[in-house]
Rosetta silent file (secondary structure, phi, psi, omega in degrees, C-alpha in Angstrom):
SEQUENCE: XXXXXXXXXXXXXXXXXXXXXXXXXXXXXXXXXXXXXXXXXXXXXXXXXXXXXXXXXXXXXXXX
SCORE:     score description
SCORE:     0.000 S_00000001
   1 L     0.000  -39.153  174.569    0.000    0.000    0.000 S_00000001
   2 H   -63.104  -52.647  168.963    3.039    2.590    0.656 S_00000001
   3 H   -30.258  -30.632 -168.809    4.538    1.768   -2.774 S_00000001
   4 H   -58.534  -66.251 -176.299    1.129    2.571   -3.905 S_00000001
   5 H   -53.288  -68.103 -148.580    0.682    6.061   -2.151 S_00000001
   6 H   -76.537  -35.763  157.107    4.185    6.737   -3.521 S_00000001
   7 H   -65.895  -36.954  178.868    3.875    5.759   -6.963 S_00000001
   8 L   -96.371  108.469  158.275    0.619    6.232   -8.238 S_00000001
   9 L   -66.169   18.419 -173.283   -0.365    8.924   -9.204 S_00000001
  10 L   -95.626  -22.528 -170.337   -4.116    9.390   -9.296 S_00000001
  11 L   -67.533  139.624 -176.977   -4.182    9.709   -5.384 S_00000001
  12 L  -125.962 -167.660  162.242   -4.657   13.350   -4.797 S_00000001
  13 L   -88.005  144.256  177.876   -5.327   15.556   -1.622 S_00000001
  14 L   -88.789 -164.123 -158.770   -8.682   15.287   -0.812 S_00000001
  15 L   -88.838  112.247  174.363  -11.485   18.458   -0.595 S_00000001
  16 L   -17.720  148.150 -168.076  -11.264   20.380    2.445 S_00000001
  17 L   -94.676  137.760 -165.149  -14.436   19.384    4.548 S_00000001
  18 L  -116.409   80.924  171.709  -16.840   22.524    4.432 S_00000001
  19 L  -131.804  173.088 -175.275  -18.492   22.407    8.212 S_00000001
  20 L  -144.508  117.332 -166.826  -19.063   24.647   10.931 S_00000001
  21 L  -106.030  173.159 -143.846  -19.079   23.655   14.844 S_00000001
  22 L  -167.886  113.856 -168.318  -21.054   25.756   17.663 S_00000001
  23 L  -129.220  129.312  131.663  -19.592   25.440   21.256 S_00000001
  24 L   -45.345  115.431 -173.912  -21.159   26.580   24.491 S_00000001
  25 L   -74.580  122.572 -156.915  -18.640   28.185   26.522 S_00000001
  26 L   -81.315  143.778 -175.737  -18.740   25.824   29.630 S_00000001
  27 L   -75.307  145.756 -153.882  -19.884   27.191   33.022 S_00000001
  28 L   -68.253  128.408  151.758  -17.870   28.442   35.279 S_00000001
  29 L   -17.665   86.084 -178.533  -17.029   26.524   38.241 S_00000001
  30 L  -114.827  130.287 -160.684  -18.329   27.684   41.622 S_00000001
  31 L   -98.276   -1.732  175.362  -17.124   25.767   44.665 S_00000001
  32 L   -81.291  -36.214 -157.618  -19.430   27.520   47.028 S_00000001
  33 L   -77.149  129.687  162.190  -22.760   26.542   45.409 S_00000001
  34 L  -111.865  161.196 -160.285  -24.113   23.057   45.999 S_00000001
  35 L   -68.548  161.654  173.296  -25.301   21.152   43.009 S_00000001
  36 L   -78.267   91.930 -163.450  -28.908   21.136   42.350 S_00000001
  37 L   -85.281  157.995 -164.477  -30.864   18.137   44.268 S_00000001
  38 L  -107.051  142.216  157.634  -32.686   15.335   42.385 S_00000001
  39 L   -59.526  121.962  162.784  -36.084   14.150   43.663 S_00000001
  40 H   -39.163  -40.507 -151.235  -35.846   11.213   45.488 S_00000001
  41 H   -86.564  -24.155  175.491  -38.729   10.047   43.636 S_00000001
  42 H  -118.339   15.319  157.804  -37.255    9.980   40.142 S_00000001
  43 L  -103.964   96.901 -127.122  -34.710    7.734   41.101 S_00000001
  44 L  -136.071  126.747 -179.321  -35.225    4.292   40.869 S_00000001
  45 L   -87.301  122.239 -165.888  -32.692    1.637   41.649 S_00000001
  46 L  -134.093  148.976 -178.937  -33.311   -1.805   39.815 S_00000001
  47 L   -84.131  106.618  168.608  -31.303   -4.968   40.112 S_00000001
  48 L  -109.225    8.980 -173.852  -30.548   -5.764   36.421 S_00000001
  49 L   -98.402  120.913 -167.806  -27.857   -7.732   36.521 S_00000001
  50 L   -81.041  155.974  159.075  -28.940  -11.406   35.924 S_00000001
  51 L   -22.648  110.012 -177.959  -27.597  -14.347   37.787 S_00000001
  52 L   -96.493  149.950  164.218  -24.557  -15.848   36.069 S_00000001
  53 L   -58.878  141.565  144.916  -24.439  -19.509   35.235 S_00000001
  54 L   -80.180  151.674 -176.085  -20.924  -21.096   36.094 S_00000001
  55 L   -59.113  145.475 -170.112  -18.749  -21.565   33.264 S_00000001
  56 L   -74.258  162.777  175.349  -18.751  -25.609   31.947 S_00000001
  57 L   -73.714  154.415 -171.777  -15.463  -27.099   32.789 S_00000001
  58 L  -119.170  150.351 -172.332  -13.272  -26.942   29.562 S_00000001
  59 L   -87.059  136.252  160.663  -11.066  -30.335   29.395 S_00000001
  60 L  -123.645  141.286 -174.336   -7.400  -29.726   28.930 S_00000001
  61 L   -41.974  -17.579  154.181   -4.743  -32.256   27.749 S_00000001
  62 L   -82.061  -23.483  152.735   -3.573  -32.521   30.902 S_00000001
  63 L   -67.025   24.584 -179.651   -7.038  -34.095   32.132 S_00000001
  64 L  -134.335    0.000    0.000   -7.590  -36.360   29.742 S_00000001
């Protein structure tokens, strides 16, 4: 593939990408303030993690 790039001549630069980004300047930091509390009420703790099976034994040439 480098031989390619260096040899061939069809590869060209490609076309500048024509976008525009928008940024929010982020807000400043106040260490005095406390955070903004969440209603107890819309937080809901759920066990989702299922049960795991144990893994089958896998035989290795020294057991056999």
């Amino acid at each position: 593939m480098a031989v390619k790039y260096y040899t061939d001549d069809s590869i060209v630069q490609p076309q500048p990408v024509q976008c525009r980004v928008d940024v929010n300047p982020p807000a400043k930091a106040d260490l005095f303030s406390s955070a903004s509390e969440v209603p107890h009420n819309s937080v809901v703790a759920k066990n989702t993690v299922p049960a795991l099976k144990p893994a089958p034994k896998t035989l290795t040439l020294f057991d056999l």
